[in-house]
mmCIF file of C-alpha atoms in Angstrom:
data_model
loop_
_atom_site.group_PDB
_atom_site.id
_atom_site.type_symbol
_atom_site.label_atom_id
_atom_site.label_comp_id
_atom_site.label_asym_id
_atom_site.label_seq_id
_atom_site.Cartn_x
_atom_site.Cartn_y
_atom_site.Cartn_z
ATOM 1 C CA UNK A 1 10.787 91.323 15.696
ATOM 2 C CA UNK A 2 8.582 88.974 17.471
ATOM 3 C CA UNK A 3 7.222 89.754 20.898
ATOM 4 C CA UNK A 4 9.485 87.167 22.361
ATOM 5 C CA UNK A 5 12.978 85.958 21.382
ATOM 6 C CA UNK A 6 15.510 84.118 23.500
ATOM 7 C CA UNK A 7 18.991 82.823 22.545
ATOM 8 C CA UNK A 8 20.384 79.454 23.830
ATOM 9 C CA UNK A 9 24.048 78.760 23.557
ATOM 10 C CA UNK A 10 26.013 75.595 24.241
ATOM 11 C CA UNK A 11 29.267 75.911 26.160
ATOM 12 C CA UNK A 12 31.728 73.214 25.286
ATOM 13 C CA UNK A 13 32.840 73.572 21.649
ATOM 14 C CA UNK A 14 30.862 76.805 21.238
ATOM 15 C CA UNK A 15 32.264 79.018 23.796
ATOM 16 C CA UNK A 16 35.078 77.044 25.379
ATOM 17 C CA UNK A 17 37.303 75.327 22.734
ATOM 18 C CA UNK A 18 37.314 71.594 23.043
ATOM 19 C CA UNK A 19 39.635 70.045 25.641
ATOM 20 C CA UNK A 20 38.941 66.277 25.288
ATOM 21 C CA UNK A 21 36.268 63.777 24.285
ATOM 22 C CA UNK A 22 37.459 60.773 26.470
ATOM 23 C CA UNK A 23 34.737 61.213 29.024
ATOM 24 C CA UNK A 24 37.204 61.887 31.927
ATOM 25 C CA UNK A 25 36.153 64.366 34.491
ATOM 26 C CA UNK A 26 37.665 67.963 33.701
ATOM 27 C CA UNK A 27 39.624 69.726 36.439
ATOM 28 C CA UNK A 28 40.670 73.193 36.757
ATOM 29 C CA UNK A 29 44.133 72.199 35.801
ATOM 30 C CA UNK A 30 42.974 70.551 32.687
ATOM 31 C CA UNK A 31 41.208 73.615 31.635
ATOM 32 C CA UNK A 32 43.997 76.097 32.666
ATOM 33 C CA UNK A 33 45.311 76.643 29.116
ATOM 34 C CA UNK A 34 42.032 76.080 27.273
ATOM 35 C CA UNK A 35 41.027 79.070 25.119
ATOM 36 C CA UNK A 36 37.681 80.520 24.095
ATOM 37 C CA UNK A 37 36.342 79.674 20.600
ATOM 38 C CA UNK A 38 37.487 82.403 18.327
ATOM 39 C CA UNK A 39 35.084 85.295 18.317
ATOM 40 C CA UNK A 40 32.680 83.913 20.833
ATOM 41 C CA UNK A 41 32.853 86.570 23.597
ATOM 42 C CA UNK A 42 32.556 89.404 21.126
ATOM 43 C CA UNK A 43 29.885 87.834 19.184
ATOM 44 C CA UNK A 44 27.770 87.042 22.286
ATOM 45 C CA UNK A 45 28.197 90.502 23.665
ATOM 46 C CA UNK A 46 27.004 91.999 20.310
ATOM 47 C CA UNK A 47 23.919 89.610 20.311
ATOM 48 C CA UNK A 48 23.174 90.508 23.959
ATOM 49 C CA UNK A 49 23.486 94.241 23.384
ATOM 50 C CA UNK A 50 21.773 94.403 19.860
ATOM 51 C CA UNK A 51 18.950 91.861 19.921
ATOM 52 C CA UNK A 52 18.415 89.438 22.813
ATOM 53 C CA UNK A 53 19.299 91.544 25.928
ATOM 54 C CA UNK A 54 18.788 89.558 29.168
ATOM 55 C CA UNK A 55 17.139 86.677 27.095
ATOM 56 C CA UNK A 56 20.359 84.860 26.579
ATOM 57 C CA UNK A 57 20.930 81.459 28.172
ATOM 58 C CA UNK A 58 23.841 79.015 28.375
ATOM 59 C CA UNK A 59 22.562 75.399 28.074
ATOM 60 C CA UNK A 60 25.160 72.737 28.245
ATOM 61 C CA UNK A 61 25.330 69.013 28.851
ATOM 62 C CA UNK A 62 27.967 67.924 31.277
ATOM 63 C CA UNK A 63 28.524 65.561 34.188
ATOM 64 C CA UNK A 64 27.949 66.999 37.649
ATOM 65 C CA UNK A 65 31.768 67.289 38.535
ATOM 66 C CA UNK A 66 32.302 69.364 35.385
ATOM 67 C CA UNK A 67 29.728 72.128 36.336
ATOM 68 C CA UNK A 68 32.083 74.047 38.802
ATOM 69 C CA UNK A 69 35.030 73.562 36.326
ATOM 70 C CA UNK A 70 33.185 75.127 33.463
ATOM 71 C CA UNK A 71 31.764 77.875 35.672
ATOM 72 C CA UNK A 72 35.244 78.641 36.988
ATOM 73 C CA UNK A 73 36.545 78.935 33.463
ATOM 74 C CA UNK A 74 33.830 81.342 32.505
ATOM 75 C CA UNK A 75 34.444 83.408 35.600
ATOM 76 C CA UNK A 76 38.261 83.554 35.198
ATOM 77 C CA UNK A 77 37.907 84.702 31.763
ATOM 78 C CA UNK A 78 35.249 87.348 32.755
ATOM 79 C CA UNK A 79 32.849 85.874 30.395
ATOM 80 C CA UNK A 80 29.762 87.233 32.247
ATOM 81 C CA UNK A 81 31.120 90.725 32.591
ATOM 82 C CA UNK A 82 32.280 90.809 29.009
ATOM 83 C CA UNK A 83 29.307 89.420 27.304
ATOM 84 C CA UNK A 84 26.435 90.707 29.612
ATOM 85 C CA UNK A 85 25.049 87.226 30.029
ATOM 86 C CA UNK A 86 23.928 86.901 33.752
ATOM 87 C CA UNK A 87 25.632 84.145 35.846
ATOM 88 C CA UNK A 88 22.195 82.985 36.753
ATOM 89 C CA UNK A 89 21.307 82.232 33.183
ATOM 90 C CA UNK A 90 23.282 78.897 32.971
ATOM 91 C CA UNK A 91 21.547 75.516 32.947
ATOM 92 C CA UNK A 92 23.186 72.147 32.894
ATOM 93 C CA UNK A 93 21.727 68.749 32.033
ATOM 94 C CA UNK A 94 23.218 65.256 32.040
ATOM 95 C CA UNK A 95 22.053 63.906 28.630
ATOM 96 C CA UNK A 96 22.026 65.779 25.326
ATOM 97 C CA UNK A 97 18.264 65.170 24.595
ATOM 98 C CA UNK A 98 17.450 67.069 27.865
ATOM 99 C CA UNK A 99 18.352 70.282 26.299
ATOM 100 C CA UNK A 100 14.984 70.059 24.605
ATOM 101 C CA UNK A 101 13.021 70.308 27.772
ATOM 102 C CA UNK A 102 15.193 73.173 29.111
ATOM 103 C CA UNK A 103 14.700 75.085 25.872
ATOM 104 C CA UNK A 104 10.909 74.577 26.082
ATOM 105 C CA UNK A 105 10.849 75.743 29.628
ATOM 106 C CA UNK A 106 13.055 78.908 28.881
ATOM 107 C CA UNK A 107 11.090 79.611 25.711
ATOM 108 C CA UNK A 108 14.295 79.578 23.518
ATOM 109 C CA UNK A 109 13.674 80.715 19.943
ATOM 110 C CA UNK A 110 17.354 80.418 18.655
ATOM 111 C CA UNK A 111 19.996 77.915 19.669
ATOM 112 C CA UNK A 112 23.701 77.586 18.855
ATOM 113 C CA UNK A 113 25.367 74.280 19.251
ATOM 114 C CA UNK A 114 28.366 72.470 17.791
ATOM 115 C CA UNK A 115 26.611 68.981 17.730
ATOM 116 C CA UNK A 116 24.148 68.136 15.059
ATOM 117 C CA UNK A 117 22.836 65.434 17.413
ATOM 118 C CA UNK A 118 21.725 68.036 19.928
ATOM 119 C CA UNK A 119 20.097 70.099 17.250
ATOM 120 C CA UNK A 120 18.315 67.045 16.115
ATOM 121 C CA UNK A 121 16.640 66.911 19.551
ATOM 122 C CA UNK A 122 15.654 70.614 19.267
ATOM 123 C CA UNK A 123 13.893 70.321 15.921
ATOM 124 C CA UNK A 124 10.257 71.123 16.663
ATOM 125 C CA UNK A 125 11.081 72.805 19.995
ATOM 126 C CA UNK A 126 13.380 75.693 18.867
ATOM 127 C CA UNK A 127 12.512 77.267 15.565
ATOM 128 C CA UNK A 128 15.997 78.591 14.727
ATOM 129 C CA UNK A 129 18.926 76.254 15.002
ATOM 130 C CA UNK A 130 22.508 77.010 14.114
ATOM 131 C CA UNK A 131 25.362 74.529 13.827
ATOM 132 C CA UNK A 132 28.709 76.033 14.750
ATOM 133 C CA UNK A 133 31.681 74.192 13.028
ATOM 134 C CA UNK A 134 30.537 70.697 13.778
ATOM 135 C CA UNK A 135 32.787 67.709 13.596
ATOM 136 C CA UNK A 136 32.591 65.659 10.408
ATOM 137 C CA UNK A 137 31.619 62.342 12.247
ATOM 138 C CA UNK A 138 28.621 64.139 13.896
ATOM 139 C CA UNK A 139 27.518 65.482 10.559
ATOM 140 C CA UNK A 140 27.688 62.042 8.812
ATOM 141 C CA UNK A 141 25.690 60.353 11.606
ATOM 142 C CA UNK A 142 22.957 63.012 11.729
ATOM 143 C CA UNK A 143 22.691 64.073 8.155
ATOM 144 C CA UNK A 144 18.961 64.076 7.992
ATOM 145 C CA UNK A 145 19.004 67.165 10.468
ATOM 146 C CA UNK A 146 21.101 69.287 8.176
ATOM 147 C CA UNK A 147 18.284 70.848 6.202
ATOM 148 C CA UNK A 148 16.722 72.081 9.325
ATOM 149 C CA UNK A 149 19.724 73.912 10.591
ATOM 150 C CA UNK A 150 21.869 76.993 9.603
ATOM 151 C CA UNK A 151 25.501 75.971 9.096
ATOM 152 C CA UNK A 152 27.735 78.623 10.656
ATOM 153 C CA UNK A 153 31.500 78.253 10.131
ATOM 154 C CA UNK A 154 32.309 80.911 12.635
ATOM 155 C CA UNK A 155 30.931 83.190 15.315
ATOM 156 C CA UNK A 156 30.934 86.055 12.849
ATOM 157 C CA UNK A 157 28.519 84.056 10.664
ATOM 158 C CA UNK A 158 26.250 83.773 13.588
ATOM 159 C CA UNK A 159 26.167 87.426 14.144
ATOM 160 C CA UNK A 160 25.579 88.239 10.508
ATOM 161 C CA UNK A 161 22.605 85.723 10.456
ATOM 162 C CA UNK A 162 21.051 87.015 13.677
ATOM 163 C CA UNK A 163 21.614 90.772 13.551
ATOM 164 C CA UNK A 164 20.387 93.172 10.958
ATOM 165 C CA UNK A 165 23.088 94.923 8.940
ATOM 166 C CA UNK A 166 24.167 98.300 10.318
#
């Protein structure tokens, strides 16, 4: 393996199942019944333990009022304890393209997102890009990015792609 590797992971649609796309500010109540994306916690814990260690970052685009709501969701579900990702390794930005600067600063080498648009901004910044169950409209709009990403239907597929077979 290379001397340095770091994994970046989006939150909404990748760890936390989608709630709504209407742009309204989320609240603790609106997130109360929201579940994790199937297999996310287990897969991330495996990736932390078997490859990336403390070099796993959550990098998410959200509006400022959503930050404490997302963090509260992660805390209530014991995400940090279960996965081994440190609470201090969460970075937020306001626009999707800003993830590129964050990834450059953190020296991210692998990134998992559910939006092809975001991965398009990371081409040339992050060498290994993974699209987790993207929505069809996003794929149509950013089809030119598809050859540069690994398409991953599930978190299990991400683990298989990133971890050596036992």
